[in-house]
Each structure stands twice: as structure tokens, then as C-alpha cells.
């Protein structure tokens, strides 16, 4: 009698749903574990973001030539500078802005400017003295 009641409890709809939920969660966990293992194993095979830009370009435009040009130019920049384009942009943006030099002040304080003005004043005073 007890075996019959136990088998009836195991065959209910609720029991079947809970079994399927356990099965699905087990499969999801196995799949996640597998992908994490593969990700860790293959992580050093290539730069993680090397194909991110071209893949986005290809998916948004559908133009293979544009995506390959994007990838090729990134590789050329990396080979030429030794840094990725993102690292170059970070370096450029991190530099502090250099204050523009005050050229007028430097010119007014120079010895050449002083001599030039002095000569002009002398010539002007000579012209004024001759006209009087």
C-alpha cells in the first residue's frame, strides 16, 4: 500500500515539472561550465578585442571590404607604433594641455623689439624736427 502511494506521488504533474526544471538547470550549469572552461583555455590565443571592431562593422554594414580595411588599419597602427589604437587614444587624451606661449609678451620684452622701436622713434623725431 505504501509503495502504491509513493509511486502515485512520484508520477504527479508537479513531480514531472520539478524533474524537468532540475534537468534544465543541470544542463545550463554544464553548458556554462563548458563555455567558461573553453574561454579560459582559449583566452591567450588572440587579443580579446582584436576582432571586435571589424565584427561590429561587418554586422552593421554587411560590407566585408570595410571590415577587413578596419582590421588591417588597426594591425598596421599596432605594428607601426607598438600600441593598439585604443592605447594611442588613451595616451593622447591623458597628456596635459600645454599652455599656449604668450608670443606678444615675449616679443615686447625682447631686445630686438626695443631696438626697432627706438630706431623708429628716432627717425620720426628727426622727420618732425626737419619739418619744423
Tab-separated table of N, CA and C in Angstrom:
chain	number	residue	atom	x	y	z
A	1	UNK	N	0.814	-1.184	0.000
A	1	UNK	CA	0.000	0.000	0.000
A	1	UNK	C	0.867	1.261	0.000
A	2	UNK	N	1.923	1.228	0.809
A	2	UNK	CA	2.801	2.390	0.869
A	2	UNK	C	3.544	2.593	-0.450
A	3	UNK	N	3.903	1.506	-1.119
A	3	UNK	CA	4.611	1.600	-2.396
A	3	UNK	C	3.701	2.206	-3.458
A	4	UNK	N	2.439	1.849	-3.413
A	4	UNK	CA	1.486	2.375	-4.373
A	4	UNK	C	1.304	3.875	-4.170
A	5	UNK	N	1.198	4.351	-2.926
A	5	UNK	CA	1.061	5.777	-2.650
A	5	UNK	C	2.317	6.538	-3.051
A	6	UNK	N	3.466	5.931	-2.809
A	6	UNK	CA	4.725	6.570	-3.161
A	6	UNK	C	4.854	6.718	-4.678
A	7	UNK	N	4.466	5.706	-5.435
A	7	UNK	CA	4.549	5.771	-6.897
A	7	UNK	C	3.550	6.780	-7.449
A	8	UNK	N	2.402	6.927	-6.785
A	8	UNK	CA	1.433	7.920	-7.223
A	8	UNK	C	1.974	9.330	-6.998
A	9	UNK	N	2.682	9.554	-5.900
A	9	UNK	CA	3.237	10.866	-5.621
A	9	UNK	C	4.338	11.222	-6.620
A	10	UNK	N	5.101	10.233	-7.030
A	10	UNK	CA	6.192	10.499	-7.968
A	10	UNK	C	5.688	10.723	-9.386
A	11	UNK	N	4.533	10.288	-9.708
A	11	UNK	CA	4.007	10.409	-11.056
A	11	UNK	C	3.060	11.594	-11.224
A	12	UNK	N	2.958	12.442	-10.271
A	12	UNK	CA	2.066	13.594	-10.403
A	12	UNK	C	2.682	14.605	-11.362
A	13	UNK	N	1.880	15.548	-11.802
A	13	UNK	CA	2.326	16.582	-12.732
A	13	UNK	C	3.370	17.483	-12.087
A	14	UNK	N	3.186	17.792	-10.831
A	14	UNK	CA	4.133	18.634	-10.123
A	14	UNK	C	5.498	17.965	-10.046
A	15	UNK	N	5.505	16.687	-9.843
A	15	UNK	CA	6.748	15.945	-9.791
A	15	UNK	C	7.446	15.982	-11.141
A	16	UNK	N	6.701	15.863	-12.206
A	16	UNK	CA	7.258	15.885	-13.558
A	16	UNK	C	7.846	17.259	-13.876
A	17	UNK	N	7.192	18.309	-13.478
A	17	UNK	CA	7.687	19.666	-13.709
A	17	UNK	C	8.975	19.896	-12.934
A	18	UNK	N	9.004	19.472	-11.686
A	18	UNK	CA	10.221	19.680	-10.896
A	18	UNK	C	11.390	18.886	-11.462
A	19	UNK	N	11.125	17.703	-11.992
A	19	UNK	CA	12.194	16.921	-12.609
A	19	UNK	C	12.732	17.624	-13.856
A	20	UNK	N	11.831	18.171	-14.650
A	20	UNK	CA	12.278	18.850	-15.863
A	20	UNK	C	13.038	20.137	-15.533
A	21	UNK	N	12.609	20.829	-14.480
A	21	UNK	CA	13.326	22.031	-14.058
A	21	UNK	C	14.727	21.675	-13.582
A	22	UNK	N	14.851	20.610	-12.807
A	22	UNK	CA	16.170	20.163	-12.364
A	22	UNK	C	17.045	19.779	-13.538
A	23	UNK	N	16.457	19.108	-14.517
A	23	UNK	CA	17.216	18.696	-15.696
A	23	UNK	C	17.713	19.923	-16.470
A	24	UNK	N	16.835	20.903	-16.663
A	24	UNK	CA	17.210	22.107	-17.414
A	24	UNK	C	18.305	22.875	-16.685
A	25	UNK	N	18.139	23.055	-15.381
A	25	UNK	CA	19.169	23.791	-14.637
A	25	UNK	C	20.497	23.051	-14.644
A	26	UNK	N	20.455	21.741	-14.575
A	26	UNK	CA	21.687	20.956	-14.642
A	26	UNK	C	22.364	21.140	-15.992
A	27	UNK	N	21.589	21.116	-17.067
A	27	UNK	CA	22.161	21.291	-18.404
A	27	UNK	C	22.715	22.699	-18.592
A	28	UNK	N	22.017	23.698	-18.068
A	28	UNK	CA	22.503	25.075	-18.171
A	28	UNK	C	23.815	25.216	-17.407
A	29	UNK	N	23.880	24.645	-16.228
A	29	UNK	CA	25.119	24.710	-15.455
A	29	UNK	C	26.264	24.004	-16.176
A	30	UNK	N	25.981	22.857	-16.782
A	30	UNK	CA	27.022	22.153	-17.524
A	30	UNK	C	27.486	22.967	-18.724
A	31	UNK	N	26.534	23.593	-19.408
A	31	UNK	CA	26.875	24.403	-20.576
A	31	UNK	C	27.717	25.612	-20.168
A	32	UNK	N	27.307	26.285	-19.089
A	32	UNK	CA	28.083	27.436	-18.607
A	32	UNK	C	29.489	27.021	-18.190
A	33	UNK	N	29.585	25.907	-17.507
A	33	UNK	CA	30.894	25.413	-17.082
A	33	UNK	C	31.760	25.100	-18.291
A	34	UNK	N	31.183	24.477	-19.300
A	34	UNK	CA	31.923	24.143	-20.511
A	34	UNK	C	32.427	25.405	-21.207
A	35	UNK	N	31.558	26.406	-21.371
A	35	UNK	CA	31.965	27.630	-22.042
A	35	UNK	C	33.005	28.405	-21.236
A	36	UNK	N	32.883	28.420	-19.914
A	36	UNK	CA	33.913	29.077	-19.099
A	36	UNK	C	35.257	28.374	-19.230
A	37	UNK	N	35.235	27.038	-19.282
A	37	UNK	CA	36.473	26.292	-19.467
A	37	UNK	C	37.095	26.607	-20.821
A	38	UNK	N	36.284	26.598	-21.860
A	38	UNK	CA	36.789	26.898	-23.209
A	38	UNK	C	37.301	28.329	-23.273
A	39	UNK	N	36.595	29.260	-22.656
A	39	UNK	CA	37.021	30.658	-22.649
A	39	UNK	C	38.374	30.816	-21.966
A	40	UNK	N	38.549	30.173	-20.821
A	40	UNK	CA	39.831	30.246	-20.119
A	40	UNK	C	40.940	29.563	-20.906
A	41	UNK	N	40.614	28.465	-21.548
A	41	UNK	CA	41.615	27.709	-22.298
A	41	UNK	C	42.070	28.458	-23.547
A	42	UNK	N	41.138	29.106	-24.230
A	42	UNK	CA	41.459	29.781	-25.482
A	42	UNK	C	41.676	31.282	-25.329
A	43	UNK	N	41.730	31.779	-24.125
A	43	UNK	CA	41.844	33.213	-23.892
A	43	UNK	C	43.143	33.788	-24.445
A	44	UNK	N	44.234	33.053	-24.375
A	44	UNK	CA	45.520	33.573	-24.810
A	44	UNK	C	45.784	33.354	-26.290
A	45	UNK	N	44.852	32.780	-27.019
A	45	UNK	CA	45.077	32.518	-28.444
A	45	UNK	C	45.152	33.803	-29.256
A	46	UNK	N	44.388	34.784	-28.909
A	46	UNK	CA	44.418	36.047	-29.638
A	46	UNK	C	44.000	37.161	-28.710
A	47	UNK	N	44.210	38.357	-29.181
A	47	UNK	CA	43.786	39.512	-28.408
A	47	UNK	C	42.272	39.473	-28.268
A	48	UNK	N	41.754	39.679	-27.070
A	48	UNK	CA	40.310	39.528	-26.868
A	48	UNK	C	39.461	40.475	-27.715
A	49	UNK	N	39.973	41.649	-28.016
A	49	UNK	CA	39.163	42.606	-28.756
A	49	UNK	C	39.689	42.870	-30.152
A	50	UNK	N	40.572	42.026	-30.645
A	50	UNK	CA	41.167	42.278	-31.955
A	50	UNK	C	40.122	42.256	-33.062
A	51	UNK	N	39.144	41.411	-32.940
A	51	UNK	CA	38.143	41.304	-33.992
A	51	UNK	C	36.814	41.942	-33.606
A	52	UNK	N	36.763	42.612	-32.464
A	52	UNK	CA	35.503	43.189	-32.020
A	52	UNK	C	35.034	44.306	-32.951
A	53	UNK	N	35.932	45.232	-33.292
A	53	UNK	CA	35.574	46.333	-34.184
A	53	UNK	C	35.178	45.865	-35.567
A	54	UNK	N	36.026	45.031	-36.224
A	54	UNK	CA	35.633	44.538	-37.543
A	54	UNK	C	34.364	43.696	-37.521
A	55	UNK	N	34.150	42.934	-36.460
A	55	UNK	CA	32.926	42.131	-36.369
A	55	UNK	C	31.706	43.037	-36.275
A	56	UNK	N	31.829	44.123	-35.518
A	56	UNK	CA	30.728	45.080	-35.417
A	56	UNK	C	30.490	45.755	-36.765
A	57	UNK	N	31.576	46.139	-37.433
A	57	UNK	CA	31.444	46.774	-38.739
A	57	UNK	C	30.783	45.834	-39.735
A	58	UNK	N	31.208	44.577	-39.728
A	58	UNK	CA	30.629	43.603	-40.649
A	58	UNK	C	29.156	43.364	-40.350
A	59	UNK	N	28.808	43.277	-39.079
A	59	UNK	CA	27.411	43.006	-38.739
A	59	UNK	C	26.520	44.210	-38.993
A	60	UNK	N	27.042	45.427	-38.827
A	60	UNK	CA	26.188	46.601	-39.012
A	60	UNK	C	26.078	47.008	-40.473
A	61	UNK	N	27.192	46.890	-41.239
A	61	UNK	CA	27.145	47.330	-42.630
A	61	UNK	C	27.002	46.179	-43.603
A	62	UNK	N	27.499	44.998	-43.240
A	62	UNK	CA	27.467	43.863	-44.140
A	62	UNK	C	28.538	43.936	-45.212
A	63	UNK	N	29.446	44.892	-45.094
A	63	UNK	CA	30.487	45.092	-46.089
A	63	UNK	C	31.779	44.441	-45.611
A	64	UNK	N	32.193	43.380	-46.277
A	64	UNK	CA	33.388	42.648	-45.871
A	64	UNK	C	34.642	43.481	-46.115
A	65	UNK	N	34.654	44.246	-47.205
A	65	UNK	CA	35.837	45.059	-47.505
A	65	UNK	C	36.069	46.122	-46.432
A	66	UNK	N	35.001	46.747	-45.976
A	66	UNK	CA	35.129	47.769	-44.939
A	66	UNK	C	35.618	47.149	-43.636
A	67	UNK	N	35.113	45.982	-43.293
A	67	UNK	CA	35.543	45.312	-42.076
A	67	UNK	C	37.003	44.897	-42.171
A	68	UNK	N	37.425	44.400	-43.340
A	68	UNK	CA	38.826	43.994	-43.485
A	68	UNK	C	39.747	45.206	-43.488
A	69	UNK	N	39.307	46.320	-44.056
A	69	UNK	CA	40.094	47.550	-44.009
A	69	UNK	C	40.240	48.043	-42.570
A	70	UNK	N	39.174	47.944	-41.810
A	70	UNK	CA	39.199	48.329	-40.402
A	70	UNK	C	40.210	47.472	-39.639
A	71	UNK	N	40.152	46.175	-39.834
A	71	UNK	CA	41.078	45.270	-39.146
A	71	UNK	C	42.518	45.507	-39.604
A	72	UNK	N	42.719	45.669	-40.899
A	72	UNK	CA	44.052	45.890	-41.442
A	72	UNK	C	44.674	47.186	-40.948
A	73	UNK	N	43.886	48.254	-40.893
A	73	UNK	CA	44.426	49.527	-40.409
A	73	UNK	C	44.770	49.447	-38.923
A	74	UNK	N	43.959	48.738	-38.149
A	74	UNK	CA	44.287	48.553	-36.731
A	74	UNK	C	45.596	47.789	-36.569
A	75	UNK	N	45.791	46.760	-37.388
A	75	UNK	CA	47.021	45.981	-37.307
A	75	UNK	C	48.229	46.808	-37.730
A	76	UNK	N	48.075	47.645	-38.772
A	76	UNK	CA	49.186	48.494	-39.204
A	76	UNK	C	49.562	49.500	-38.131
A	77	UNK	N	48.571	50.097	-37.495
A	77	UNK	CA	48.845	51.054	-36.422
A	77	UNK	C	49.568	50.361	-35.283
A	78	UNK	N	49.139	49.151	-34.948
A	78	UNK	CA	49.773	48.394	-33.869
A	78	UNK	C	51.212	48.048	-34.235
A	79	UNK	N	51.458	47.647	-35.472
A	79	UNK	CA	52.821	47.312	-35.888
A	79	UNK	C	53.709	48.552	-35.926
A	80	UNK	N	53.182	49.685	-36.364
A	80	UNK	CA	53.973	50.905	-36.523
A	80	UNK	C	54.299	51.538	-35.171
A	81	UNK	N	53.302	51.649	-34.293
A	81	UNK	CA	53.502	52.339	-33.022
A	81	UNK	C	53.816	51.407	-31.871
A	82	UNK	N	53.490	50.138	-32.007
A	82	UNK	CA	53.690	49.204	-30.909
A	82	UNK	C	52.558	49.238	-29.896
A	83	UNK	N	51.548	50.045	-30.165
A	83	UNK	CA	50.392	50.148	-29.278
A	83	UNK	C	49.129	50.006	-30.118
A	84	UNK	N	48.077	49.572	-29.464
A	84	UNK	CA	46.801	49.475	-30.165
A	84	UNK	C	46.236	50.881	-30.344
A	85	UNK	N	45.293	51.054	-31.276
A	85	UNK	CA	44.700	52.382	-31.453
A	85	UNK	C	44.046	52.921	-30.180
A	86	UNK	N	43.456	52.042	-29.379
A	86	UNK	CA	42.825	52.486	-28.125
A	86	UNK	C	43.885	53.002	-27.150
A	87	UNK	N	45.024	52.306	-27.073
A	87	UNK	CA	46.110	52.767	-26.197
A	87	UNK	C	46.653	54.105	-26.675
A	88	UNK	N	46.755	54.296	-27.992
A	88	UNK	CA	47.206	55.583	-28.525
A	88	UNK	C	46.240	56.699	-28.151
A	89	UNK	N	44.937	56.433	-28.259
A	89	UNK	CA	43.946	57.447	-27.888
A	89	UNK	C	44.010	57.772	-26.398
A	90	UNK	N	44.213	56.747	-25.562
A	90	UNK	CA	44.330	56.997	-24.127
A	90	UNK	C	45.543	57.858	-23.824
A	91	UNK	N	46.660	57.587	-24.503
A	91	UNK	CA	47.878	58.359	-24.276
A	91	UNK	C	47.695	59.814	-24.708
A	92	UNK	N	47.046	60.007	-25.849
A	92	UNK	CA	46.821	61.369	-26.337
A	92	UNK	C	45.895	62.134	-25.401
A	93	UNK	N	44.847	61.485	-24.934
A	93	UNK	CA	43.885	62.175	-24.068
A	93	UNK	C	44.428	62.397	-22.657
A	94	UNK	N	45.403	61.591	-22.236
A	94	UNK	CA	45.921	61.753	-20.879
A	94	UNK	C	46.966	62.855	-20.771
A	95	UNK	N	47.523	63.276	-21.894
A	95	UNK	CA	48.519	64.344	-21.850
A	95	UNK	C	47.860	65.630	-21.387
A	96	UNK	N	48.555	66.336	-20.532
A	96	UNK	CA	48.020	67.616	-20.079
A	96	UNK	C	48.200	68.631	-21.194
A	97	UNK	N	47.244	69.518	-21.275
A	97	UNK	CA	47.315	70.531	-22.318
A	97	UNK	C	48.441	71.502	-22.010
A	98	UNK	N	49.227	71.773	-23.014
A	98	UNK	CA	50.324	72.718	-22.870
A	98	UNK	C	49.744	74.117	-23.060
A	99	UNK	N	50.071	74.988	-22.118
A	99	UNK	CA	49.560	76.342	-22.214
A	99	UNK	C	50.196	77.031	-23.414
A	100	UNK	N	49.396	77.750	-24.186
A	100	UNK	CA	49.984	78.460	-25.327
A	100	UNK	C	50.924	79.558	-24.822
A	101	UNK	N	52.028	79.689	-25.525
A	101	UNK	CA	53.004	80.692	-25.122
A	101	UNK	C	52.480	82.077	-25.456
A	102	UNK	N	52.768	83.009	-24.589
A	102	UNK	CA	52.363	84.384	-24.802
A	102	UNK	C	53.395	85.039	-25.718
A	103	UNK	N	53.123	84.991	-27.021
A	103	UNK	CA	54.068	85.488	-28.010
A	103	UNK	C	54.185	87.003	-27.935
A	104	UNK	N	53.075	87.668	-27.667
A	104	UNK	CA	53.105	89.131	-27.618
A	104	UNK	C	53.996	89.616	-26.472
A	105	UNK	N	53.860	88.997	-25.324
A	105	UNK	CA	54.673	89.402	-24.186
A	105	UNK	C	56.144	89.125	-24.464
A	106	UNK	N	56.428	87.984	-25.043
A	106	UNK	CA	57.811	87.627	-25.360
A	106	UNK	C	58.391	88.610	-26.378
A	107	UNK	N	57.574	89.002	-27.357
A	107	UNK	CA	58.032	89.955	-28.372
A	107	UNK	C	58.286	91.326	-27.760
A	108	UNK	N	57.356	91.772	-26.908
A	108	UNK	CA	57.518	93.101	-26.306
A	108	UNK	C	58.718	93.178	-25.373
A	109	UNK	N	59.086	92.090	-24.760
A	109	UNK	CA	60.210	92.094	-23.828
A	109	UNK	C	61.548	91.803	-24.506
A	110	UNK	N	61.538	91.514	-25.813
A	110	UNK	CA	62.790	91.158	-26.475
A	110	UNK	C	63.642	92.403	-26.754
A	111	UNK	N	64.932	92.183	-26.863
A	111	UNK	CA	65.894	93.256	-27.135
A	111	UNK	C	65.741	93.773	-28.561
A	112	UNK	N	65.455	92.881	-29.493
A	112	UNK	CA	65.274	93.289	-30.889
A	112	UNK	C	64.103	94.253	-31.039
A	113	UNK	N	63.009	93.977	-30.347
A	113	UNK	CA	61.850	94.858	-30.409
A	113	UNK	C	62.191	96.235	-29.826
A	114	UNK	N	62.929	96.249	-28.747
A	114	UNK	CA	63.329	97.511	-28.122
A	114	UNK	C	64.160	98.350	-29.096
A	115	UNK	N	65.114	97.712	-29.769
A	115	UNK	CA	65.963	98.435	-30.722
A	115	UNK	C	65.139	98.937	-31.898
A	116	UNK	N	64.241	98.133	-32.390
A	116	UNK	CA	63.389	98.511	-33.517
A	116	UNK	C	62.539	99.722	-33.168
A	117	UNK	N	61.904	99.717	-32.014
A	117	UNK	CA	61.051	100.832	-31.597
A	117	UNK	C	61.894	102.088	-31.379
A	118	UNK	N	63.052	101.907	-30.778
A	118	UNK	CA	63.936	103.053	-30.521
A	118	UNK	C	64.359	103.703	-31.836
A	119	UNK	N	64.718	102.906	-32.839
A	119	UNK	CA	65.095	103.443	-34.156
A	119	UNK	C	63.936	104.159	-34.823
A	120	UNK	N	62.756	103.612	-34.732
A	120	UNK	CA	61.575	104.245	-35.334
A	120	UNK	C	61.268	105.584	-34.671
A	121	UNK	N	61.409	105.602	-33.367
A	121	UNK	CA	61.153	106.865	-32.640
A	121	UNK	C	62.172	107.915	-33.049
A	122	UNK	N	63.426	107.516	-33.169
A	122	UNK	CA	64.471	108.469	-33.577
A	122	UNK	C	64.229	109.001	-34.990
A	123	UNK	N	63.862	108.114	-35.908
A	123	UNK	CA	63.588	108.549	-37.273
A	123	UNK	C	62.407	109.497	-37.316
A	124	UNK	N	61.367	109.176	-36.552
A	124	UNK	CA	60.173	110.031	-36.522
A	124	UNK	C	60.497	111.401	-35.932
A	125	UNK	N	61.298	111.407	-34.865
A	125	UNK	CA	61.649	112.709	-34.275
A	125	UNK	C	62.533	113.515	-35.228
A	126	UNK	N	63.419	112.839	-35.977
A	126	UNK	CA	64.239	113.574	-36.969
A	126	UNK	C	63.367	114.157	-38.049
A	127	UNK	N	62.389	113.411	-38.513
A	127	UNK	CA	61.474	113.937	-39.548
A	127	UNK	C	60.688	115.099	-39.018
A	128	UNK	N	60.205	115.019	-37.783
A	128	UNK	CA	59.458	116.126	-37.186
A	128	UNK	C	60.333	117.353	-36.981
A	129	UNK	N	61.566	117.144	-36.603
A	129	UNK	CA	62.481	118.260	-36.384
A	129	UNK	C	62.820	118.940	-37.717
A	130	UNK	N	62.932	118.190	-38.795
A	130	UNK	CA	63.235	118.767	-40.106
A	130	UNK	C	62.050	119.564	-40.636
A	131	UNK	N	60.849	119.098	-40.337
A	131	UNK	CA	59.687	119.824	-40.836
A	131	UNK	C	59.446	121.116	-40.054
A	132	UNK	N	59.917	121.227	-38.853
A	132	UNK	CA	59.739	122.457	-38.057
A	132	UNK	C	60.782	123.412	-38.461
